[in-house]
mmCIF file of C-alpha atoms in Angstrom:
data_model
loop_
_atom_site.group_PDB
_atom_site.id
_atom_site.type_symbol
_atom_site.label_atom_id
_atom_site.label_comp_id
_atom_site.label_asym_id
_atom_site.label_seq_id
_atom_site.Cartn_x
_atom_site.Cartn_y
_atom_site.Cartn_z
ATOM 1 C CA UNK F 1162 -9.842 -30.678 65.669
ATOM 2 C CA UNK F 1163 -11.522 -28.525 62.872
ATOM 3 C CA UNK F 1164 -10.219 -30.915 60.407
ATOM 4 C CA UNK F 1165 -11.224 -34.146 61.696
ATOM 5 C CA UNK F 1166 -14.340 -32.791 63.012
ATOM 6 C CA UNK F 1167 -15.147 -31.902 58.955
ATOM 7 C CA UNK F 1168 -14.673 -34.874 57.560
ATOM 8 C CA UNK F 1169 -17.044 -37.066 60.634
ATOM 9 C CA UNK F 1170 -19.455 -34.228 59.247
ATOM 10 C CA UNK F 1171 -19.339 -35.382 55.809
ATOM 11 C CA UNK F 1172 -21.264 -38.738 56.389
ATOM 12 C CA UNK F 1173 -24.039 -37.151 58.899
ATOM 13 C CA UNK F 1174 -24.579 -34.086 57.104
ATOM 14 C CA UNK F 1175 -27.877 -35.485 55.099
ATOM 15 C CA UNK F 1176 -28.737 -36.659 58.180
ATOM 16 C CA UNK F 1177 -28.485 -33.490 59.798
ATOM 17 C CA UNK F 1178 -30.284 -31.877 57.393
ATOM 18 C CA UNK F 1179 -33.245 -33.803 57.447
ATOM 19 C CA UNK F 1180 -33.346 -33.459 61.853
ATOM 20 C CA UNK F 1181 -33.221 -29.491 60.772
ATOM 21 C CA UNK F 1182 -36.052 -30.127 58.261
ATOM 22 C CA UNK F 1183 -38.167 -32.274 60.391
ATOM 23 C CA UNK F 1184 -39.801 -29.249 62.875
ATOM 24 C CA UNK F 1185 -40.125 -27.494 60.011
ATOM 25 C CA UNK F 1186 -39.392 -26.372 56.130
ATOM 26 C CA UNK F 1187 -37.221 -24.389 54.837
ATOM 27 C CA UNK F 1188 -34.938 -22.915 51.972
ATOM 28 C CA UNK F 1189 -31.065 -23.118 51.930
ATOM 29 C CA UNK F 1190 -30.139 -19.855 53.288
ATOM 30 C CA UNK F 1191 -32.227 -20.328 56.477
ATOM 31 C CA UNK F 1192 -31.164 -24.097 57.023
ATOM 32 C CA UNK F 1193 -27.184 -22.744 56.946
ATOM 33 C CA UNK F 1194 -28.528 -20.152 59.336
ATOM 34 C CA UNK F 1195 -30.584 -22.378 61.586
ATOM 35 C CA UNK F 1196 -27.067 -24.933 61.674
ATOM 36 C CA UNK F 1197 -25.000 -22.274 62.610
ATOM 37 C CA UNK F 1198 -26.690 -21.489 65.704
ATOM 38 C CA UNK F 1199 -26.442 -24.712 66.638
ATOM 39 C CA UNK F 1200 -22.674 -24.384 66.507
ATOM 40 C CA UNK F 1201 -22.218 -26.086 63.124
ATOM 41 C CA UNK F 1202 -20.383 -23.440 61.819
ATOM 42 C CA UNK F 1203 -17.648 -24.225 59.126
ATOM 43 C CA UNK F 1204 -20.624 -25.663 56.722
ATOM 44 C CA UNK F 1205 -20.165 -23.819 53.678
ATOM 45 C CA UNK F 1206 -24.029 -22.486 52.158
ATOM 46 C CA UNK F 1207 -23.087 -24.463 48.680
ATOM 47 C CA UNK F 1208 -22.439 -27.498 50.157
ATOM 48 C CA UNK F 1209 -25.928 -27.664 51.852
ATOM 49 C CA UNK F 1210 -26.949 -26.637 48.759
ATOM 50 C CA UNK F 1211 -25.956 -29.620 46.423
ATOM 51 C CA UNK F 1212 -27.273 -32.118 49.310
ATOM 52 C CA UNK F 1213 -30.809 -30.600 49.037
ATOM 53 C CA UNK F 1214 -30.773 -31.215 45.097
ATOM 54 C CA UNK F 1215 -29.715 -34.605 45.711
ATOM 55 C CA UNK F 1216 -32.133 -35.372 48.723
ATOM 56 C CA UNK F 1217 -34.625 -33.557 46.387
ATOM 57 C CA UNK F 1218 -33.719 -36.098 43.262
ATOM 58 C CA UNK F 1219 -33.937 -38.747 45.762
ATOM 59 C CA UNK F 1220 -37.595 -38.168 46.751
ATOM 60 C CA UNK F 1221 -36.685 -37.162 49.950
ATOM 61 C CA UNK F 1222 -37.849 -33.822 50.254
ATOM 62 C CA UNK F 1223 -40.188 -31.939 48.687
ATOM 63 C CA UNK F 1224 -39.646 -28.383 47.012
ATOM 64 C CA UNK F 1225 -42.098 -25.481 46.572
ATOM 65 C CA UNK F 1226 -40.486 -22.162 45.275
ATOM 66 C CA UNK F 1227 -42.075 -19.087 46.954
ATOM 67 C CA UNK F 1228 -41.383 -15.727 45.422
ATOM 68 C CA UNK F 1229 -39.072 -13.718 47.948
ATOM 69 C CA UNK F 1230 -39.318 -9.594 47.872
ATOM 70 C CA UNK F 1231 -34.868 -9.513 47.453
ATOM 71 C CA UNK F 1232 -33.609 -11.782 44.876
ATOM 72 C CA UNK F 1233 -35.062 -15.025 43.213
ATOM 73 C CA UNK F 1234 -37.837 -17.342 44.467
ATOM 74 C CA UNK F 1235 -37.019 -19.721 46.984
ATOM 75 C CA UNK F 1236 -37.205 -22.763 47.072
ATOM 76 C CA UNK F 1237 -38.619 -24.024 50.492
ATOM 77 C CA UNK F 1238 -37.792 -27.888 51.367
ATOM 78 C CA UNK F 1239 -39.712 -30.128 53.346
ATOM 79 C CA UNK F 1240 -39.265 -33.378 54.637
ATOM 80 C CA UNK F 1241 -42.047 -35.775 53.143
ATOM 81 C CA UNK F 1242 -42.936 -39.795 54.332
ATOM 82 C CA UNK F 1243 -39.646 -41.436 52.355
ATOM 83 C CA UNK F 1244 -37.588 -38.538 53.705
ATOM 84 C CA UNK F 1245 -39.254 -38.896 57.743
ATOM 85 C CA UNK F 1246 -38.402 -42.777 56.656
ATOM 86 C CA UNK F 1247 -35.127 -42.136 55.806
ATOM 87 C CA UNK F 1248 -33.979 -39.956 58.852
ATOM 88 C CA UNK F 1249 -35.564 -42.819 61.052
ATOM 89 C CA UNK F 1250 -33.402 -45.336 59.926
ATOM 90 C CA UNK F 1251 -30.027 -42.703 60.107
ATOM 91 C CA UNK F 1252 -30.841 -41.952 64.294
ATOM 92 C CA UNK F 1253 -31.232 -45.980 64.236
ATOM 93 C CA UNK F 1254 -27.489 -45.908 62.668
ATOM 94 C CA UNK F 1255 -26.306 -43.061 64.620
ATOM 95 C CA UNK F 1256 -27.447 -44.927 67.693
ATOM 96 C CA UNK F 1257 -25.808 -47.782 66.717
ATOM 97 C CA UNK F 1258 -22.580 -46.895 65.818
ATOM 98 C CA UNK F 1259 -22.439 -44.058 69.096
ATOM 99 C CA UNK F 1260 -23.343 -47.274 71.328
ATOM 100 C CA UNK F 1261 -20.276 -49.460 69.497
ATOM 101 C CA UNK F 1262 -18.096 -46.514 69.419
ATOM 102 C CA UNK F 1263 -18.447 -45.560 73.560
ATOM 103 C CA UNK F 1264 -17.693 -49.824 73.946
ATOM 104 C CA UNK F 1265 -14.603 -49.335 71.904
ATOM 105 C CA UNK F 1266 -13.432 -46.466 73.785
ATOM 106 C CA UNK F 1267 -14.415 -48.564 77.444
ATOM 107 C CA UNK F 1268 -12.879 -51.480 76.311
ATOM 108 C CA UNK F 1269 -9.846 -49.303 75.292
ATOM 109 C CA UNK F 1270 -9.185 -48.379 78.779
ATOM 110 C CA UNK Z 633 -33.726 -26.953 18.911
ATOM 111 C CA UNK Z 634 -33.022 -29.255 16.390
ATOM 112 C CA UNK Z 635 -32.703 -33.211 16.848
ATOM 113 C CA UNK Z 636 -29.337 -32.272 15.238
ATOM 114 C CA UNK Z 637 -28.287 -30.144 18.004
ATOM 115 C CA UNK Z 638 -29.526 -32.651 21.329
ATOM 116 C CA UNK Z 639 -27.802 -35.394 19.782
ATOM 117 C CA UNK Z 640 -24.048 -33.371 19.315
ATOM 118 C CA UNK Z 641 -21.176 -33.359 21.384
ATOM 119 C CA UNK Z 642 -22.095 -29.867 22.117
ATOM 120 C CA UNK Z 643 -25.198 -30.282 23.676
ATOM 121 C CA UNK Z 644 -23.936 -33.758 25.532
ATOM 122 C CA UNK Z 645 -21.365 -31.280 27.023
ATOM 123 C CA UNK Z 646 -23.289 -28.214 27.429
ATOM 124 C CA UNK Z 647 -27.240 -29.284 27.519
ATOM 125 C CA UNK Z 648 -29.105 -27.426 24.534
ATOM 126 C CA UNK Z 649 -27.644 -24.424 23.537
ATOM 127 C CA UNK Z 650 -31.011 -22.673 24.092
ATOM 128 C CA UNK Z 651 -30.377 -23.312 28.128
ATOM 129 C CA UNK Z 652 -26.663 -22.381 28.538
ATOM 130 C CA UNK Z 653 -27.721 -19.209 27.257
ATOM 131 C CA UNK Z 654 -30.114 -18.352 29.458
ATOM 132 C CA UNK Z 655 -27.915 -20.057 32.263
ATOM 133 C CA UNK Z 656 -24.560 -17.480 30.620
ATOM 134 C CA UNK Z 657 -27.554 -14.875 30.299
ATOM 135 C CA UNK Z 658 -28.117 -14.874 34.535
ATOM 136 C CA UNK Z 659 -24.739 -15.331 35.537
ATOM 137 C CA UNK Z 660 -23.798 -11.959 33.368
ATOM 138 C CA UNK Z 661 -26.237 -10.331 35.667
ATOM 139 C CA UNK Z 662 -24.829 -11.216 38.577
ATOM 140 C CA UNK Z 663 -21.848 -8.744 40.485
ATOM 141 C CA UNK Z 664 -18.826 -8.920 39.391
ATOM 142 C CA UNK Z 665 -16.767 -11.286 41.687
ATOM 143 C CA UNK Z 666 -20.108 -13.963 42.171
ATOM 144 C CA UNK Z 667 -19.807 -14.002 37.849
ATOM 145 C CA UNK Z 668 -16.038 -14.432 38.243
ATOM 146 C CA UNK Z 669 -16.804 -17.490 41.201
ATOM 147 C CA UNK Z 670 -19.486 -18.561 39.411
ATOM 148 C CA UNK Z 671 -17.341 -19.022 35.839
ATOM 149 C CA UNK Z 672 -14.128 -20.605 37.831
ATOM 150 C CA UNK Z 673 -16.869 -23.292 39.078
ATOM 151 C CA UNK Z 674 -18.186 -23.427 35.893
ATOM 152 C CA UNK Z 675 -14.844 -24.348 34.227
ATOM 153 C CA UNK Z 676 -14.228 -27.275 37.202
ATOM 154 C CA UNK Z 677 -17.589 -28.712 36.602
ATOM 155 C CA UNK Z 678 -16.425 -29.564 32.633
ATOM 156 C CA UNK Z 679 -13.842 -31.994 34.211
ATOM 157 C CA UNK Z 680 -16.999 -34.021 35.276
ATOM 158 C CA UNK Z 681 -18.233 -36.741 32.476
ATOM 159 C CA UNK Z 682 -22.083 -35.578 32.428
ATOM 160 C CA UNK Z 683 -24.702 -38.194 32.232
ATOM 161 C CA UNK Z 684 -26.618 -36.512 29.496
ATOM 162 C CA UNK Z 685 -27.395 -32.594 28.226
ATOM 163 C CA UNK Z 686 -30.393 -32.507 30.418
ATOM 164 C CA UNK Z 687 -28.782 -33.411 33.658
ATOM 165 C CA UNK Z 688 -25.972 -31.455 32.665
ATOM 166 C CA UNK Z 689 -27.690 -28.046 31.523
ATOM 167 C CA UNK Z 690 -29.871 -28.418 35.212
ATOM 168 C CA UNK Z 691 -26.657 -28.497 36.841
ATOM 169 C CA UNK Z 692 -25.406 -25.335 35.894
ATOM 170 C CA UNK Z 693 -29.263 -23.543 35.977
ATOM 171 C CA UNK Z 694 -28.865 -25.167 39.979
ATOM 172 C CA UNK Z 695 -25.760 -23.409 40.337
ATOM 173 C CA UNK Z 696 -27.043 -20.177 38.404
ATOM 174 C CA UNK Z 697 -30.109 -20.593 41.675
ATOM 175 C CA UNK Z 698 -27.301 -20.671 44.182
ATOM 176 C CA UNK Z 699 -25.343 -17.749 43.181
ATOM 177 C CA UNK Z 700 -28.741 -15.534 42.391
ATOM 178 C CA UNK Z 701 -29.725 -16.190 45.915
ATOM 179 C CA UNK Z 702 -26.579 -15.731 48.032
ATOM 180 C CA UNK Z 703 -26.156 -12.179 45.701
ATOM 181 C CA UNK Z 704 -29.311 -11.593 46.768
ATOM 182 C CA UNK Z 705 -28.626 -11.989 50.586
ATOM 183 C CA UNK Z 706 -25.723 -10.665 50.700
ATOM 184 C CA UNK Z 707 -23.722 -14.283 51.046
ATOM 185 C CA UNK Z 708 -20.061 -14.069 50.978
ATOM 186 C CA UNK Z 709 -18.304 -16.372 48.084
ATOM 187 C CA UNK Z 710 -16.305 -17.900 50.849
ATOM 188 C CA UNK Z 711 -19.475 -19.256 53.139
ATOM 189 C CA UNK Z 712 -21.106 -20.535 49.558
ATOM 190 C CA UNK Z 713 -18.113 -22.592 48.157
ATOM 191 C CA UNK Z 714 -16.446 -23.098 51.494
ATOM 192 C CA UNK Z 715 -13.438 -23.598 52.380
ATOM 193 C CA UNK Z 716 -12.536 -26.306 49.797
ATOM 194 C CA UNK Z 717 -14.068 -24.994 46.399
ATOM 195 C CA UNK Z 718 -12.454 -28.019 44.862
ATOM 196 C CA UNK Z 719 -14.085 -30.557 47.073
ATOM 197 C CA UNK Z 720 -18.156 -28.419 46.773
ATOM 198 C CA UNK Z 721 -18.026 -29.021 43.060
ATOM 199 C CA UNK Z 722 -17.793 -32.353 43.585
ATOM 200 C CA UNK Z 723 -20.219 -32.754 46.132
ATOM 201 C CA UNK Z 724 -21.892 -30.412 43.552
ATOM 202 C CA UNK Z 725 -21.317 -32.380 40.361
ATOM 203 C CA UNK Z 726 -22.127 -35.726 41.783
ATOM 204 C CA UNK Z 727 -25.564 -35.091 41.504
ATOM 205 C CA UNK Z 728 -25.523 -35.197 37.667
ATOM 206 C CA UNK Z 729 -22.630 -36.750 36.387
ATOM 207 C CA UNK Z 730 -22.032 -40.196 38.588
ATOM 208 C CA UNK Z 731 -19.610 -37.827 40.891
ATOM 209 C CA UNK Z 732 -16.122 -37.842 38.922
ATOM 210 C CA UNK Z 733 -13.542 -38.171 35.711
ATOM 211 C CA UNK Z 734 -14.696 -41.599 34.827
ATOM 212 C CA UNK Z 735 -17.333 -41.632 31.955
ATOM 213 C CA UNK Z 736 -20.407 -44.359 33.370
ATOM 214 C CA UNK Z 737 -19.488 -47.050 30.691
ATOM 215 C CA UNK Z 738 -16.030 -47.315 32.262
ATOM 216 C CA UNK Z 739 -17.685 -48.199 35.608
ATOM 217 C CA UNK Z 740 -19.876 -50.316 34.573
ATOM 218 C CA UNK Z 741 -17.417 -52.291 32.284
ATOM 219 C CA UNK Z 742 -15.268 -52.230 35.722
ATOM 220 C CA UNK Z 743 -18.679 -54.132 37.983
ATOM 221 C CA UNK Z 744 -18.645 -56.165 34.634
ATOM 222 C CA UNK Z 745 -15.625 -56.774 34.702
ATOM 223 C CA UNK Z 746 -15.571 -57.452 38.742
ATOM 224 C CA UNK Z 747 -18.838 -59.674 38.070
ATOM 225 C CA UNK Z 748 -17.417 -62.194 35.747
ATOM 226 C CA UNK Z 749 -13.999 -62.570 38.101
ATOM 227 C CA UNK Z 750 -15.848 -63.579 41.218
ATOM 228 C CA UNK Z 751 -18.319 -65.900 38.882
ATOM 229 C CA UNK Z 752 -14.929 -67.619 37.954
ATOM 230 C CA UNK Z 753 -13.812 -67.697 41.115
ATOM 231 C CA UNK Z 754 -17.025 -69.830 42.391
ATOM 232 C CA UNK Z 755 -16.291 -72.006 39.487
ATOM 233 C CA UNK Z 756 -13.978 -74.997 38.699
ATOM 234 C CA UNK Z 757 -10.875 -73.628 37.619
ATOM 235 C CA UNK Z 758 -8.631 -72.334 40.217
ATOM 236 C CA UNK Z 759 -5.388 -71.881 39.090
ATOM 237 C CA UNK Z 760 -3.655 -71.145 42.742
ATOM 238 C CA UNK Z 761 -6.063 -73.972 44.827
#
């Protein structure tokens, strides 16, 4: 079960992170803490960080370096217009997918 | 930094030496076990074929960022790299290297070759038709 969940999460993790950022900006550690609260406990911080870097490169998030009391400056990520567009597309795709899967399940009964 | 250095083999693999030295200095400052983890990941990342020296240097700098922040927060190493460090490294490397052991030109070649093959497909001489 846990393994299947990990596999299925892979393709959706980007959308999950963008959705989490759509509320308010956050830095990597914070995003992971938020996702944990929502029950996504198995996602490594490094994986989230790597995806954030990718989104930054693709221009879906804006990044601001904010000094912190302890340790290095934090890279705070916020969703920009392009990111919002991408997130909308993600939800549309998600709806399509869940609908079809539900149909398959009904059909299989 | 000279142009010679910029175009050399070493700088293609690790990026400009100055940036590499700065990265190494940052890693040295990390707590012992974090340093060990970074060096292990660093070794693994070396297997990926970089697109260019600059993006490869950025890869190691971003890796140092991640571990510095994690060390500051006291995030355990296992929670940074997850249960599968190989997969973590691969997701990480994908951002900088076209994602794999295969050089970019080999990917281009495959794409081009298939293109040519399918182009012929639509053409006249289908042997098995």
